[in-house]
Structure formats: C-alpha cells, structure tokens
Short mmCIF file of C-alpha atoms in Angstrom, two decimals:
data_model
loop_
_atom_site.label_atom_id
_atom_site.label_comp_id
_atom_site.label_asym_id
_atom_site.label_seq_id
_atom_site.Cartn_x
_atom_site.Cartn_y
_atom_site.Cartn_z
CA UNK A 1 -37.85 42.35 11.54
CA UNK A 2 -35.17 45.08 11.95
CA UNK A 3 -31.47 44.24 11.47
CA UNK A 4 -29.44 46.81 13.28
CA UNK A 5 -26.02 45.47 12.52
CA UNK A 6 -24.56 42.43 10.91
CA UNK A 7 -21.23 41.09 9.68
CA UNK A 8 -19.83 37.60 9.14
CA UNK A 9 -19.69 36.96 12.81
CA UNK A 10 -22.80 38.25 14.47
CA UNK A 11 -26.28 39.87 14.04
CA UNK A 12 -27.90 42.58 16.21
CA UNK A 13 -31.68 42.73 15.50
CA UNK A 14 -35.03 43.43 17.05
CA UNK A 15 -36.81 40.46 18.64
CA UNK A 16 -40.56 41.09 18.25
CA UNK A 17 -42.85 40.45 21.28
CA UNK A 18 -44.46 36.97 21.14
CA UNK A 19 -41.48 35.24 19.20
CA UNK A 20 -39.22 32.82 21.14
CA UNK A 21 -35.68 33.81 21.34
CA UNK A 22 -34.40 30.45 20.19
CA UNK A 23 -36.58 28.59 17.67
CA UNK A 24 -38.72 31.50 16.57
CA UNK A 25 -35.96 34.02 16.15
CA UNK A 26 -33.57 31.64 14.46
CA UNK A 27 -36.33 30.78 11.98
CA UNK A 28 -37.06 34.52 11.40
CA UNK A 29 -33.36 35.34 10.87
CA UNK A 30 -33.02 32.39 8.39
CA UNK A 31 -36.00 33.87 6.45
CA UNK A 32 -34.14 37.16 6.34
CA UNK A 33 -30.97 35.89 4.92
CA UNK A 34 -29.06 34.82 8.24
CA UNK A 35 -29.30 30.96 8.36
CA UNK A 36 -27.78 28.75 11.15
CA UNK A 37 -27.60 31.65 13.80
CA UNK A 38 -26.79 30.72 17.47
CA UNK A 39 -28.90 32.31 20.25
CA UNK A 40 -26.52 33.84 22.78
CA UNK A 41 -28.97 36.37 24.32
CA UNK A 42 -32.30 35.04 25.67
CA UNK A 43 -35.31 37.27 26.16
CA UNK A 44 -38.59 35.92 27.33
CA UNK A 45 -41.18 35.25 24.68
CA UNK A 46 -43.34 38.15 26.00
CA UNK A 47 -40.41 40.57 25.86
CA UNK A 48 -39.14 42.49 22.80
CA UNK A 49 -36.10 44.61 22.01
CA UNK A 50 -32.48 44.42 20.92
CA UNK A 51 -31.18 40.82 20.67
CA UNK A 52 -27.83 39.32 19.76
CA UNK A 53 -27.07 36.25 17.68
CA UNK A 54 -23.83 34.67 16.64
CA UNK A 55 -23.31 33.28 13.09
CA UNK A 56 -20.92 30.41 13.97
CA UNK A 57 -20.08 28.23 16.91
CA UNK A 58 -16.83 29.91 17.87
CA UNK A 59 -18.32 33.35 17.98
CA UNK A 60 -21.32 32.01 19.98
CA UNK A 61 -18.90 30.75 22.69
CA UNK A 62 -17.02 34.00 22.78
CA UNK A 63 -20.18 36.00 23.06
CA UNK A 64 -21.68 33.76 25.73
CA UNK A 65 -18.51 34.04 27.73
CA UNK A 66 -18.80 37.96 27.44
CA UNK A 67 -22.31 37.77 28.78
CA UNK A 68 -21.21 35.57 31.68
CA UNK A 69 -18.30 37.97 32.55
CA UNK A 70 -20.59 40.99 32.29
CA UNK A 71 -18.70 42.47 29.37
CA UNK A 72 -21.99 43.20 27.49
CA UNK A 73 -24.00 46.09 28.88
CA UNK A 74 -27.72 45.45 28.89
CA UNK A 75 -30.28 48.22 29.45
CA UNK A 76 -34.07 47.57 29.60
CA UNK A 77 -37.17 49.71 29.91
CA UNK A 78 -40.03 48.57 32.13
CA UNK A 79 -43.42 50.08 33.23
CA UNK A 80 -44.10 48.98 36.69
CA UNK A 81 -47.21 49.43 38.97
CA UNK A 82 -46.40 51.76 41.91
CA UNK A 83 -43.34 53.99 42.59
CA UNK A 84 -40.21 52.95 44.35
CA UNK A 85 -39.28 55.07 47.40
CA UNK A 86 -35.91 55.74 45.82
CA UNK A 87 -35.77 57.28 42.35
CA UNK A 88 -32.30 55.67 41.79
CA UNK A 89 -31.52 52.40 43.48
CA UNK A 90 -30.15 48.91 43.38
CA UNK A 91 -32.09 45.62 43.86
CA UNK A 92 -30.13 42.60 45.12
CA UNK A 93 -31.83 39.27 45.77
CA UNK A 94 -31.34 35.51 45.85
CA UNK A 95 -33.41 33.88 43.17
CA UNK A 96 -34.61 30.33 42.56
CA UNK A 97 -36.04 29.43 39.17
CA UNK A 98 -38.58 26.46 39.17
CA UNK A 99 -38.13 25.05 35.70
CA UNK A 100 -41.45 22.89 35.98
CA UNK A 101 -43.58 26.01 36.68
CA UNK A 102 -41.33 28.34 34.71
CA UNK A 103 -41.45 30.82 37.58
CA UNK A 104 -38.77 32.49 39.63
CA UNK A 105 -38.95 33.15 43.35
CA UNK A 106 -37.05 35.39 45.74
CA UNK A 107 -35.63 33.24 48.54
CA UNK A 108 -33.94 34.01 51.87
CA UNK A 109 -30.92 31.79 51.76
CA UNK A 110 -28.38 30.04 49.42
CA UNK A 111 -29.10 26.45 48.44
CA UNK A 112 -28.78 24.36 45.31
CA UNK A 113 -30.06 26.19 42.21
CA UNK A 114 -30.15 29.63 44.09
CA UNK A 115 -28.36 32.52 42.23
CA UNK A 116 -27.61 36.14 43.24
CA UNK A 117 -29.40 38.76 41.14
CA UNK A 118 -28.40 42.41 40.90
CA UNK A 119 -29.86 45.25 38.91
CA UNK A 120 -29.78 49.07 38.98
CA UNK A 121 -32.78 51.19 38.15
CA UNK A 122 -33.60 54.75 37.44
CA UNK A 123 -37.31 55.89 37.63
CA UNK A 124 -37.63 58.23 34.67
CA UNK A 125 -41.24 59.25 35.26
CA UNK A 126 -44.44 58.41 37.02
CA UNK A 127 -47.93 58.50 35.57
CA UNK A 128 -51.01 58.80 38.01
CA UNK A 129 -54.37 59.20 36.52
CA UNK A 130 -56.06 58.68 40.00
CA UNK A 131 -56.32 54.89 39.48
CA UNK A 132 -53.18 52.83 39.41
CA UNK A 133 -49.93 54.82 39.43
CA UNK A 134 -47.28 53.51 36.93
CA UNK A 135 -43.64 54.35 36.74
CA UNK A 136 -41.26 54.13 33.70
CA UNK A 137 -38.03 52.63 34.79
CA UNK A 138 -34.64 52.27 33.04
CA UNK A 139 -32.88 49.22 34.25
CA UNK A 140 -29.26 48.11 33.84
CA UNK A 141 -28.65 44.41 34.62
CA UNK A 142 -25.56 43.25 36.39
CA UNK A 143 -26.63 39.68 36.27
CA UNK A 144 -28.93 37.85 33.84
CA UNK A 145 -31.21 35.49 35.74
CA UNK A 146 -34.57 34.04 34.39
CA UNK A 147 -37.35 36.46 34.93
CA UNK A 148 -34.93 38.59 37.04
CA UNK A 149 -36.42 42.04 36.47
CA UNK A 150 -40.00 40.77 36.64
CA UNK A 151 -39.60 38.98 39.99
CA UNK A 152 -37.38 41.58 41.61
CA UNK A 153 -39.90 44.32 41.09
CA UNK A 154 -42.88 42.05 41.85
CA UNK A 155 -41.34 40.98 45.17
CA UNK A 156 -41.39 44.66 46.17
CA UNK A 157 -45.03 44.92 45.24
CA UNK A 158 -44.42 46.67 42.07
CA UNK A 159 -45.12 44.07 39.33
CA UNK A 160 -44.54 44.95 35.73
CA UNK A 161 -47.77 46.07 33.88
CA UNK A 162 -49.28 43.15 31.99
CA UNK A 163 -47.29 40.53 34.09
CA UNK A 164 -50.01 38.48 35.32
CA UNK A 165 -47.72 35.63 36.28
CA UNK A 166 -46.11 37.93 38.88
CA UNK A 167 -49.25 39.59 40.21
CA UNK A 168 -50.00 42.60 37.95
CA UNK A 169 -53.60 43.84 38.11
CA UNK A 170 -53.01 45.70 34.86
CA UNK A 171 -53.96 43.14 32.28
CA UNK A 172 -54.77 44.98 29.04
CA UNK A 173 -51.20 44.70 27.69
CA UNK A 174 -48.33 42.32 27.23
CA UNK A 175 -45.55 42.31 29.90
CA UNK A 176 -44.14 45.88 29.81
CA UNK A 177 -40.53 44.95 29.58
CA UNK A 178 -38.23 45.90 26.58
CA UNK A 179 -34.56 45.45 25.86
CA UNK A 180 -33.48 48.99 25.01
CA UNK A 181 -29.81 48.66 24.49
CA UNK A 182 -26.80 46.36 24.13
CA UNK A 183 -23.29 47.73 24.17
CA UNK A 184 -20.12 45.73 23.86
CA UNK A 185 -16.70 45.43 22.15
CA UNK A 186 -16.95 43.33 19.03
CA UNK A 187 -14.91 40.07 19.92
CA UNK A 188 -13.24 39.94 16.46
CA UNK A 189 -12.76 43.49 15.32
CA UNK A 190 -12.48 45.38 18.62
CA UNK A 191 -15.12 47.86 17.42
CA UNK A 192 -17.49 49.33 20.16
CA UNK A 193 -20.96 48.38 19.18
CA UNK A 194 -24.11 49.96 20.61
CA UNK A 195 -27.65 49.01 19.40
CA UNK A 196 -30.73 50.79 20.54
CA UNK A 197 -34.47 50.47 20.09
CA UNK A 198 -37.77 51.73 21.62
CA UNK A 199 -40.96 49.89 22.06
CA UNK A 200 -43.91 50.50 19.98
CA UNK A 201 -45.92 53.60 20.83
CA UNK A 202 -48.77 51.73 22.56
CA UNK A 203 -50.14 51.21 26.02
CA UNK A 204 -48.50 51.44 28.56
CA UNK A 205 -45.51 52.97 26.83
CA UNK A 206 -47.54 55.74 25.30
CA UNK A 207 -48.21 57.13 28.80
CA UNK A 208 -44.62 58.32 28.72
CA UNK A 209 -44.46 59.91 25.21
CA UNK A 210 -42.40 62.86 26.33
CA UNK A 211 -39.66 60.65 28.00
CA UNK A 212 -39.44 58.01 25.21
CA UNK A 213 -40.59 59.39 21.89
CA UNK A 214 -39.81 63.17 21.93
CA UNK A 215 -36.56 64.15 20.31
CA UNK A 216 -34.33 65.79 23.00
#
C-alpha cells in the first residue's frame, strides 16, 4: 500500500480496490506500521483511492466533524456510460439508503432516513468507439452519502462502468470510481494537506490516457 502522508495524528494512504475501508484497511495499516487506526473516511469496498485515517480517538472525532461540516474537500474520478447534456453541472437529489439491501434510491420527498445529496461534476472527455459511449467525469462531493455518486448518475441513465448493482451494462471491470484527492487543513498543525492519486492504467481508465496519464 502507498502511504502518502503520516504523522503522530493521522495517515493519508491509498485504499486498494477490493479492501474494506474499516476492517481490511485497519489491518493493512497495522501490517505497515500503523496499528490502532480509526476509519474516518469510508469508501465502498469496490472503490479505491486516497483515504484518511486517524491514529487516536480525539483526532478521529475532529476529522469526523470536519467531514460533517464539509471542511475536507473530496474529488473523485468516474467513468460513466453515456454523456450528460451539460459538460459542467450539479446533481441534487433526495436519497434513501436501504441497509438490508445495501442499496441507495433516489426518492421524491423527505421522510425518515432520507438525506439530501449534492455533487458537482465536470466531464473531462468522452470516448465513443461506436458501441457504448463512456465519459470521464471529475466529481466534487458537497455531501457524503452511501453510494451517492453511483446512484445519482445511475438515476439519470448514466451508471458507472462496472456498476452492475445500479444497472451498468459494462461488466468487464470493477466499479469505475476512484477517490482522486483529499484536501484539508490539518486539525493539529494548521498545515494545508493535499493528497492525490490516479487509478491504475487499466480498463476503462486507459480509454482516457491523455487526460489522466499524460504529463501536462
């Protein structure tokens, strides 16, 4: 695993695809010299990228509060099927997460358990080989709801590639979602921290080599 930054209070690292954010990652961190870490940033098991962990309970509470108050900027990359009408846009929905099914739904009105979800997106490029058009999106979350990015795009008939749970017909890859960047002010030192990563150069990310992997 990649350690991007660490000190006595927190660890910024790469969460590999297929590893759970809590049990799996805390075990990996312990094996790499960071025992007893607290998960404050939850990525789905199928999602990789930059992840943040606290090294003590007090720092965990502070970072959790920073996430809740949107003081930590989160940017993601996704490959979606189709192309939004607007290259730049905002998606705003009411979401309900069914814990038994582990699935999130867009709903029409507020009720118990329903939360507002907001994200901003930028379509960086579109690949169309005559079969299924795919678009590379950079996404900035304003809220952090379960499966938020996945269901908001799927509800607009643009499921993420590989996301069979939300209707993708592209099945020869894992869910094409990756946490690209976390930026925040260190709660103890006041230092501005920014950690960045890119997904592995494999399908469907390799369809966008120029946008992602070419030095600009």
